[in-house]
Amino acid sequence: MGSAVVKRIDEIFMEMAQKYITAREELRAKYRAVGKTLLFVHEVCGCSEKRKMRLRFPELERAETYNARFAVGELIEEALKHRFKNEGDFTYMKELNVDGKQYVICGTLDILDPETKTPIEVKYQTALKDEPKEHHILQLRLYLWLLGAQRGELLYVSPDGIKSFIVEKSLTEKEVIELIKEERAPRWIEWECKYCQYQPFCNKSVIKHR
C-alpha cells in the first residue's frame, strides 16, 4: 500500500517536471529553430541572468520541481481548476520585434473564471500579507497584456486563509519591450538572489560568496 502511494506521488513530480521543464524547453527549441527567442512570463518578470543560468544548469531547475512547497502550490492550483471547471491549459503567446530581433512571449494562466472571464493567478504562500507582492502584480499585468484584458485577480492561498487582490491595467507593448531590454540582474534586489538556486554560481548575485 505504502509503495503504491509513493509511486503515485513520484508520478506527480514527474508530471510537474514534464509540464514546467521538458515541454517548455521543447517549445523554446521549436522557436529557436526559426530564429525566434521564446521567453516565458516568469522570465520576463525576473532576473535576466537567471534566464541564462537556467539554460546552463538545467539539472538545478529539474531538482526544484521536487521542492515540497512547489508541489503543494501545484496541487492547490489543480484543485482550484477543478472547482472552477477549467479544463486544459490556457496558454497565450504574442510576438514582438525588439531592435530587429524576434521574441515570442508565452504564458500559461492558472485559472480563467468561466462566468466573468476574469484571469486569475494563484499564489501559494506560507503566510498572508496585507498587500500583493510587486513582482506578482507585474506578472499578472503581463498576462493581461497577453490576453488583451484590463482586469485580473491575484489569489493568495495560505495556511492562514485566502486573500484576493484585483489588478487593473495591463502592461503596454512599450513596457513589455522595456522589460526585455532592461537585462536587470537581479531584478528584485531585496530578495531574488536569496531564494535563487543558481546564486552560488552567479557573478551577478548581491549575496557575497565565501
GROMACS .gro file of N, CA, C and O in nm, residues 26-128:
model
  412
   26GLU      N    1   1.115   2.216  -2.506
   26GLU     CA    2   1.084   2.170  -2.642
   26GLU      C    3   1.023   2.285  -2.723
   26GLU      O    4   1.055   2.303  -2.841
   27LEU      N    5   0.936   2.363  -2.658
   27LEU     CA    6   0.876   2.477  -2.726
   27LEU      C    7   0.981   2.584  -2.756
   27LEU      O    8   0.982   2.644  -2.863
   28ARG      N    9   1.073   2.605  -2.661
   28ARG     CA   10   1.179   2.703  -2.681
   28ARG      C   11   1.267   2.664  -2.801
   28ARG      O   12   1.303   2.748  -2.883
   29ALA      N   13   1.298   2.534  -2.808
   29ALA     CA   14   1.381   2.485  -2.919
   29ALA      C   15   1.309   2.500  -3.053
   29ALA      O   16   1.373   2.531  -3.156
   30LYS      N   17   1.179   2.480  -3.052
   30LYS     CA   18   1.099   2.494  -3.175
   30LYS      C   19   1.111   2.636  -3.231
   30LYS      O   20   1.130   2.655  -3.353
   31TYR      N   21   1.100   2.736  -3.144
   31TYR     CA   22   1.110   2.875  -3.191
   31TYR      C   23   1.253   2.914  -3.223
   31TYR      O   24   1.278   2.993  -3.315
   32ARG      N   25   1.348   2.860  -3.148
   32ARG     CA   26   1.489   2.888  -3.176
   32ARG      C   27   1.526   2.842  -3.317
   32ARG      O   28   1.606   2.906  -3.385
   33ALA      N   29   1.466   2.731  -3.360
   33ALA     CA   30   1.496   2.675  -3.492
   33ALA      C   31   1.453   2.768  -3.606
   33ALA      O   32   1.506   2.758  -3.717
   34VAL      N   33   1.360   2.858  -3.578
   34VAL     CA   34   1.315   2.953  -3.682
   34VAL      C   35   1.363   3.095  -3.650
   34VAL      O   36   1.307   3.193  -3.699
   35GLY      N   37   1.465   3.105  -3.563
   35GLY     CA   38   1.528   3.234  -3.537
   35GLY      C   39   1.455   3.324  -3.440
   35GLY      O   40   1.476   3.446  -3.440
   36LYS      N   41   1.369   3.265  -3.355
   36LYS     CA   42   1.294   3.345  -3.257
   36LYS      C   43   1.331   3.304  -3.115
   36LYS      O   44   1.358   3.186  -3.088
   37THR      N   45   1.332   3.402  -3.026
   37THR     CA   46   1.364   3.376  -2.886
   37THR      C   47   1.235   3.369  -2.805
   37THR      O   48   1.158   3.466  -2.803
   38LEU      N   49   1.213   3.255  -2.740
   38LEU     CA   50   1.094   3.237  -2.658
   38LEU      C   51   1.124   3.274  -2.514
   38LEU      O   52   1.220   3.226  -2.455
   39LEU      N   53   1.041   3.361  -2.457
   39LEU     CA   54   1.053   3.399  -2.316
   39LEU      C   55   0.919   3.375  -2.248
   39LEU      O   56   0.814   3.414  -2.300
   40PHE      N   57   0.925   3.311  -2.131
   40PHE     CA   58   0.804   3.289  -2.053
   40PHE      C   59   0.781   3.406  -1.958
   40PHE      O   60   0.875   3.480  -1.924
   41VAL      N   61   0.657   3.422  -1.915
   41VAL     CA   62   0.620   3.536  -1.831
   41VAL      C   63   0.711   3.549  -1.710
   41VAL      O   64   0.760   3.659  -1.679
   42HIS      N   65   0.737   3.438  -1.640
   42HIS     CA   66   0.820   3.447  -1.519
   42HIS      C   67   0.963   3.488  -1.552
   42HIS      O   68   1.032   3.546  -1.468
   43GLU      N   69   1.009   3.460  -1.675
   43GLU     CA   70   1.144   3.500  -1.715
   43GLU      C   71   1.150   3.649  -1.744
   43GLU      O   72   1.247   3.717  -1.708
   44VAL      N   73   1.049   3.702  -1.810
   44VAL     CA   74   1.045   3.845  -1.841
   44VAL      C   75   1.038   3.928  -1.713
   44VAL      O   76   1.097   4.036  -1.704
   45CYS      N   77   0.968   3.875  -1.612
   45CYS     CA   78   0.945   3.949  -1.488
   45CYS      C   79   1.052   3.924  -1.382
   45CYS      O   80   1.041   3.974  -1.270
   46GLY      N   81   1.153   3.845  -1.415
   46GLY     CA   82   1.255   3.812  -1.317
   46GLY      C   83   1.394   3.850  -1.363
   46GLY      O   84   1.413   3.924  -1.461
   47CYS      N   85   1.492   3.801  -1.293
   47CYS     CA   86   1.634   3.828  -1.319
   47CYS      C   87   1.674   3.782  -1.458
   47CYS      O   88   1.651   3.666  -1.495
   48SER      N   89   1.736   3.871  -1.536
   48SER     CA   90   1.777   3.835  -1.672
   48SER      C   91   1.890   3.732  -1.671
   48SER      O   92   1.900   3.649  -1.762
   49GLU      N   93   1.973   3.733  -1.568
   49GLU     CA   94   2.082   3.636  -1.559
   49GLU      C   95   2.028   3.495  -1.531
   49GLU      O   96   2.084   3.395  -1.576
   50LYS      N   97   1.916   3.489  -1.457
   50LYS     CA   98   1.858   3.359  -1.424
   50LYS      C   99   1.811   3.288  -1.550
   50LYS      O  100   1.817   3.165  -1.559
   51ARG      N  101   1.764   3.362  -1.650
   51ARG     CA  102   1.724   3.301  -1.777
   51ARG      C  103   1.842   3.224  -1.836
   51ARG      O  104   1.828   3.112  -1.885
   52LYS      N  105   1.960   3.287  -1.833
   52LYS     CA  106   2.079   3.225  -1.891
   52LYS      C  107   2.126   3.107  -1.807
   52LYS      O  108   2.167   3.003  -1.860
   53MET      N  109   2.122   3.122  -1.674
   53MET     CA  110   2.168   3.016  -1.584
   53MET      C  111   2.078   2.893  -1.596
   53MET      O  112   2.123   2.780  -1.584
   54ARG      N  113   1.950   2.916  -1.621
   54ARG     CA  114   1.856   2.805  -1.635
   54ARG      C  115   1.894   2.716  -1.753
   54ARG      O  116   1.880   2.594  -1.747
   55LEU      N  117   1.943   2.777  -1.859
   55LEU     CA  118   1.984   2.700  -1.976
   55LEU      C  119   2.120   2.632  -1.954
   55LEU      O  120   2.144   2.524  -2.008
   56ARG      N  121   2.204   2.693  -1.873
   56ARG     CA  122   2.337   2.636  -1.846
   56ARG      C  123   2.332   2.521  -1.747
   56ARG      O  124   2.409   2.426  -1.755
   57PHE      N  125   2.238   2.530  -1.648
   57PHE     CA  126   2.230   2.429  -1.543
   57PHE      C  127   2.088   2.372  -1.533
   57PHE      O  128   2.018   2.393  -1.434
   58PRO      N  129   2.042   2.301  -1.637
   58PRO     CA  130   1.904   2.250  -1.637
   58PRO      C  131   1.876   2.152  -1.524
   58PRO      O  132   1.762   2.139  -1.479
   59GLU      N  133   1.979   2.084  -1.474
   59GLU     CA  134   1.958   1.987  -1.366
   59GLU      C  135   1.914   2.054  -1.237
   59GLU      O  136   1.841   1.996  -1.157
   60LEU      N  137   1.955   2.181  -1.215
   60LEU     CA  138   1.914   2.252  -1.094
   60LEU      C  139   1.765   2.288  -1.100
   60LEU      O  140   1.695   2.282  -1.000
   61GLU      N  141   1.717   2.326  -1.217
   61GLU     CA  142   1.575   2.356  -1.232
   61GLU      C  143   1.492   2.229  -1.215
   61GLU      O  144   1.386   2.231  -1.153
   62ARG      N  145   1.542   2.118  -1.267
   62ARG     CA  146   1.470   1.991  -1.253
   62ARG      C  147   1.461   1.952  -1.105
   62ARG      O  148   1.357   1.906  -1.058
   63ALA      N  149   1.568   1.974  -1.029
   63ALA     CA  150   1.567   1.942  -0.887
   63ALA      C  151   1.465   2.027  -0.812
   63ALA      O  152   1.404   1.982  -0.715
   64GLU      N  153   1.442   2.150  -0.860
   64GLU     CA  154   1.349   2.239  -0.793
   64GLU      C  155   1.205   2.188  -0.800
   64GLU      O  156   1.123   2.221  -0.715
   65THR      N  157   1.173   2.106  -0.900
   65THR     CA  158   1.038   2.052  -0.909
   65THR      C  159   1.009   1.951  -0.798
   65THR      O  160   0.894   1.913  -0.777
   66TYR      N  161   1.112   1.909  -0.725
   66TYR     CA  162   1.093   1.818  -0.613
   66TYR      C  163   1.086   1.894  -0.480
   66TYR      O  164   1.085   1.834  -0.373
   67ASN      N  165   1.079   2.026  -0.489
   67ASN     CA  166   1.061   2.110  -0.371
   67ASN      C  167   0.918   2.092  -0.319
   67ASN      O  168   0.822   2.107  -0.394
   68ALA      N  169   0.905   2.061  -0.190
   68ALA     CA  170   0.773   2.031  -0.133
   68ALA      C  171   0.677   2.149  -0.146
   68ALA      O  172   0.559   2.132  -0.176
   69ARG      N  173   0.727   2.269  -0.126
   69ARG     CA  174   0.640   2.388  -0.136
   69ARG      C  175   0.589   2.405  -0.278
   69ARG      O  176   0.473   2.440  -0.300
   70PHE      N  177   0.674   2.379  -0.374
   70PHE     CA  178   0.636   2.387  -0.514
   70PHE      C  179   0.525   2.287  -0.544
   70PHE      O  180   0.427   2.318  -0.612
   71ALA      N  181   0.538   2.167  -0.489
   71ALA     CA  182   0.438   2.062  -0.510
   71ALA      C  183   0.304   2.098  -0.448
   71ALA      O  184   0.199   2.077  -0.508
   72VAL      N  185   0.308   2.155  -0.327
   72VAL     CA  186   0.183   2.197  -0.260
   72VAL      C  187   0.111   2.302  -0.344
   72VAL      O  188  -0.011   2.296  -0.364
   73GLY      N  189   0.187   2.398  -0.395
   73GLY     CA  190   0.127   2.502  -0.479
   73GLY      C  191   0.064   2.445  -0.603
   73GLY      O  192  -0.045   2.486  -0.645
   74GLU      N  193   0.129   2.346  -0.664
   74GLU     CA  194   0.075   2.281  -0.783
   74GLU      C  195  -0.056   2.207  -0.753
   74GLU      O  196  -0.152   2.214  -0.830
   75LEU      N  197  -0.061   2.138  -0.640
   75LEU     CA  198  -0.181   2.063  -0.603
   75LEU      C  199  -0.298   2.158  -0.573
   75LEU      O  200  -0.413   2.129  -0.608
   76ILE      N  201  -0.269   2.271  -0.508
   76ILE     CA  202  -0.373   2.371  -0.481
   76ILE      C  203  -0.428   2.426  -0.613
   76ILE      O  204  -0.550   2.440  -0.630
   77GLU      N  205  -0.338   2.456  -0.704
   77GLU     CA  206  -0.380   2.508  -0.835
   77GLU      C  207  -0.470   2.408  -0.908
   77GLU      O  208  -0.574   2.446  -0.964
   78GLU      N  209  -0.432   2.280  -0.905
   78GLU     CA  210  -0.513   2.179  -0.972
   78GLU      C  211  -0.650   2.164  -0.908
   78GLU      O  212  -0.751   2.146  -0.978
   79ALA      N  213  -0.655   2.173  -0.775
   79ALA     CA  214  -0.784   2.164  -0.705
   79ALA      C  215  -0.875   2.281  -0.742
   79ALA      O  216  -0.995   2.263  -0.765
   80LEU      N  217  -0.817   2.402  -0.750
   80LEU     CA  218  -0.896   2.519  -0.786
   80LEU      C  219  -0.943   2.513  -0.931
   80LEU      O  220  -1.056   2.553  -0.963
   81LYS      N  221  -0.858   2.462  -1.019
   81LYS     CA  222  -0.901   2.445  -1.158
   81LYS      C  223  -1.022   2.354  -1.167
   81LYS      O  224  -1.116   2.379  -1.243
   82HIS      N  225  -1.020   2.249  -1.086
   82HIS     CA  226  -1.132   2.156  -1.084
   82HIS      C  227  -1.259   2.225  -1.036
   82HIS      O  228  -1.367   2.208  -1.094
   83ARG      N  229  -1.246   2.307  -0.931
   83ARG     CA  230  -1.363   2.376  -0.876
   83ARG      C  231  -1.418   2.481  -0.973
   83ARG      O  232  -1.537   2.506  -0.979
   84PHE      N  233  -1.327   2.543  -1.050
   84PHE     CA  234  -1.369   2.643  -1.149
   84PHE      C  235  -1.409   2.577  -1.282
   84PHE      O  236  -1.441   2.646  -1.378
   85LYS      N  237  -1.401   2.443  -1.284
   85LYS     CA  238  -1.436   2.368  -1.405
   85LYS      C  239  -1.351   2.410  -1.526
   85LYS      O  240  -1.399   2.417  -1.640
   86ASN      N  241  -1.224   2.439  -1.499
   86ASN     CA  242  -1.129   2.470  -1.606
   86ASN      C  243  -1.068   2.340  -1.658
   86ASN      O  244  -1.022   2.257  -1.579
   87GLU      N  245  -1.067   2.324  -1.787
   87GLU     CA  246  -1.006   2.206  -1.848
   87GLU      C  247  -0.895   2.249  -1.943
   87GLU      O  248  -0.911   2.344  -2.019
   88GLY      N  249  -0.784   2.177  -1.938
   88GLY     CA  250  -0.672   2.209  -2.026
   88GLY      C  251  -0.592   2.328  -1.975
   88GLY      O  252  -0.616   2.381  -1.867
   89ASP      N  253  -0.496   2.371  -2.056
   89ASP     CA  254  -0.412   2.485  -2.020
   89ASP      C  255  -0.453   2.608  -2.100
   89ASP      O  256  -0.485   2.599  -2.218
   90PHE      N  257  -0.449   2.723  -2.033
   90PHE     CA  258  -0.479   2.849  -2.100
   90PHE      C  259  -0.345   2.915  -2.134
   90PHE      O  260  -0.295   2.999  -2.060
   91THR      N  261  -0.287   2.875  -2.247
   91THR     CA  262  -0.157   2.927  -2.289
   91THR      C  263  -0.176   3.034  -2.396
   91THR      O  264  -0.249   3.014  -2.493
   92TYR      N  265  -0.110   3.148  -2.375
   92TYR     CA  266  -0.123   3.261  -2.466
   92TYR      C  267   0.015   3.305  -2.512
   92TYR      O  268   0.113   3.296  -2.437
   93MET      N  269   0.023   3.353  -2.636
   93MET     CA  270   0.151   3.397  -2.692
   93MET      C  271   0.133   3.524  -2.773
   93MET      O  272   0.028   3.546  -2.833
   94LYS      N  273   0.239   3.606  -2.772
   94LYS     CA  274   0.245   3.723  -2.859
   94LYS      C  275   0.388   3.739  -2.908
   94LYS      O  276   0.483   3.709  -2.834
   95GLU      N  277   0.401   3.786  -3.031
   95GLU     CA  278   0.534   3.809  -3.087
   95GLU      C  279   0.566   3.958  -3.085
   95GLU      O  280   0.479   4.043  -3.103
   96LEU      N  281   0.695   3.987  -3.061
   96LEU     CA  282   0.742   4.124  -3.057
   96LEU      C  283   0.874   4.136  -3.133
   96LEU      O  284   0.956   4.044  -3.129
   97ASN      N  285   0.893   4.248  -3.196
   97ASN     CA  286   1.021   4.279  -3.258
   97ASN      C  287   1.093   4.379  -3.167
   97ASN      O  288   1.044   4.489  -3.144
   98VAL      N  289   1.208   4.337  -3.114
   98VAL     CA  290   1.284   4.423  -3.024
   98VAL      C  291   1.420   4.447  -3.087
   98VAL      O  292   1.505   4.357  -3.093
   99ASP      N  293   1.438   4.568  -3.140
   99ASP     CA  294   1.564   4.607  -3.204
   99ASP      C  295   1.603   4.507  -3.314
   99ASP      O  296   1.720   4.466  -3.325
  100GLY      N  297   1.506   4.465  -3.393
  100GLY     CA  298   1.532   4.377  -3.504
  100GLY      C  299   1.537   4.229  -3.470
  100GLY      O  300   1.556   4.145  -3.559
  101LYS      N  301   1.518   4.195  -3.343
  101LYS     CA  302   1.520   4.055  -3.301
  101LYS      C  303   1.378   4.012  -3.265
  101LYS      O  304   1.306   4.085  -3.197
  102GLN      N  305   1.339   3.892  -3.310
  102GLN     CA  306   1.204   3.843  -3.287
  102GLN      C  307   1.194   3.767  -3.154
  102GLN      O  308   1.269   3.671  -3.131
  103TYR      N  309   1.101   3.810  -3.071
  103TYR     CA  310   1.073   3.744  -2.944
  103TYR      C  311   0.930   3.691  -2.944
  103TYR      O  312   0.840   3.752  -3.003
  104VAL      N  313   0.911   3.578  -2.876
  104VAL     CA  314   0.777   3.525  -2.852
  104VAL      C  315   0.759   3.522  -2.700
  104VAL      O  316   0.836   3.459  -2.629
  105ILE      N  317   0.658   3.593  -2.652
  105ILE     CA  318   0.628   3.595  -2.509
  105ILE      C  319   0.515   3.496  -2.484
  105ILE      O  320   0.411   3.501  -2.550
  106CYS      N  321   0.538   3.405  -2.389
  106CYS     CA  322   0.443   3.296  -2.365
  106CYS      C  323   0.408   3.286  -2.217
  106CYS      O  324   0.495   3.300  -2.131
  107GLY      N  325   0.282   3.264  -2.190
  107GLY     CA  326   0.239   3.245  -2.052
  107GLY      C  327   0.119   3.153  -2.043
  107GLY      O  328   0.035   3.153  -2.133
  108THR      N  329   0.116   3.073  -1.938
  108THR     CA  330   0.002   2.984  -1.913
  108THR      C  331  -0.070   3.030  -1.787
  108THR      O  332  -0.014   3.025  -1.677
  109LEU      N  333  -0.190   3.079  -1.805
  109LEU     CA  334  -0.269   3.132  -1.695
  109LEU      C  335  -0.316   3.019  -1.604
  109LEU      O  336  -0.347   2.910  -1.650
  110ASP      N  337  -0.321   3.047  -1.474
  110ASP     CA  338  -0.365   2.944  -1.379
  110ASP      C  339  -0.513   2.911  -1.397
  110ASP      O  340  -0.550   2.795  -1.416
  111ILE      N  341  -0.598   3.014  -1.390
  111ILE     CA  342  -0.744   2.993  -1.394
  111ILE      C  343  -0.809   3.106  -1.473
  111ILE      O  344  -0.768   3.222  -1.465
  112LEU      N  345  -0.912   3.071  -1.547
  112LEU     CA  346  -0.998   3.170  -1.612
  112LEU      C  347  -1.139   3.149  -1.559
  112LEU      O  348  -1.198   3.042  -1.577
  113ASP      N  349  -1.192   3.249  -1.488
  113ASP     CA  350  -1.326   3.237  -1.432
  113ASP      C  351  -1.425   3.218  -1.546
  113ASP      O  352  -1.437   3.305  -1.633
  114PRO      N  353  -1.496   3.106  -1.549
  114PRO     CA  354  -1.586   3.078  -1.662
  114PRO      C  355  -1.704   3.174  -1.672
  114PRO      O  356  -1.762   3.191  -1.779
  115GLU      N  357  -1.741   3.237  -1.561
  115GLU     CA  358  -1.856   3.328  -1.563
  115GLU      C  359  -1.816   3.470  -1.601
  115GLU      O  360  -1.878   3.532  -1.686
  116THR      N  361  -1.713   3.522  -1.536
  116THR     CA  362  -1.673   3.662  -1.560
  116THR      C  363  -1.561   3.675  -1.662
  116THR      O  364  -1.531   3.786  -1.706
  117LYS      N  365  -1.497   3.562  -1.697
  117LYS     CA  366  -1.381   3.560  -1.787
  117LYS      C  367  -1.262   3.636  -1.728
  117LYS      O  368  -1.172   3.681  -1.800
  118THR      N  369  -1.261   3.649  -1.597
  118THR     CA  370  -1.151   3.715  -1.528
  118THR      C  371  -1.031   3.621  -1.517
  118THR      O  372  -1.044   3.509  -1.467
  119PRO      N  373  -0.913   3.663  -1.562
  119PRO     CA  374  -0.794   3.581  -1.543
  119PRO      C  375  -0.751   3.583  -1.396
  119PRO      O  376  -0.749   3.689  -1.333
  120ILE      N  377  -0.720   3.465  -1.342
  120ILE     CA  378  -0.684   3.454  -1.201
  120ILE      C  379  -0.546   3.387  -1.190
  120ILE      O  380  -0.524   3.279  -1.245
  121GLU      N  381  -0.456   3.452  -1.121
  121GLU     CA  382  -0.323   3.397  -1.096
  121GLU      C  383  -0.318   3.350  -0.950
  121GLU      O  384  -0.344   3.429  -0.858
  122VAL      N  385  -0.288   3.222  -0.929
  122VAL     CA  386  -0.289   3.162  -0.795
  122VAL      C  387  -0.147   3.158  -0.739
  122VAL      O  388  -0.054   3.114  -0.808
  123LYS      N  389  -0.132   3.203  -0.614
  123LYS     CA  390  -0.003   3.201  -0.548
  123LYS      C  391  -0.016   3.134  -0.412
  123LYS      O  392  -0.099   3.176  -0.330
  124TYR      N  393   0.065   3.030  -0.389
  124TYR     CA  394   0.068   2.967  -0.257
  124TYR      C  395   0.173   3.036  -0.173
  124TYR      O  396   0.288   3.054  -0.216
  125GLN      N  397   0.134   3.078  -0.053
  125GLN     CA  398   0.224   3.147   0.040
  125GLN      C  399   0.215   3.083   0.178
  125GLN      O  400   0.108   3.036   0.219
  126THR      N  401   0.327   3.084   0.250
  126THR     CA  402   0.324   3.028   0.386
  126THR      C  403   0.250   3.121   0.482
  126THR      O  404   0.199   3.076   0.584
  127ALA      N  405   0.244   3.250   0.449
  127ALA     CA  406   0.172   3.347   0.532
  127ALA      C  407   0.113   3.455   0.442
  127ALA      O  408   0.170   3.489   0.338
  128LEU      N  409  -0.001   3.507   0.483
  128LEU     CA  410  -0.067   3.612   0.405
  128LEU      C  411  -0.016   3.750   0.444
  128LEU      O  412   0.016   3.776   0.559
   0.00000   0.00000   0.00000
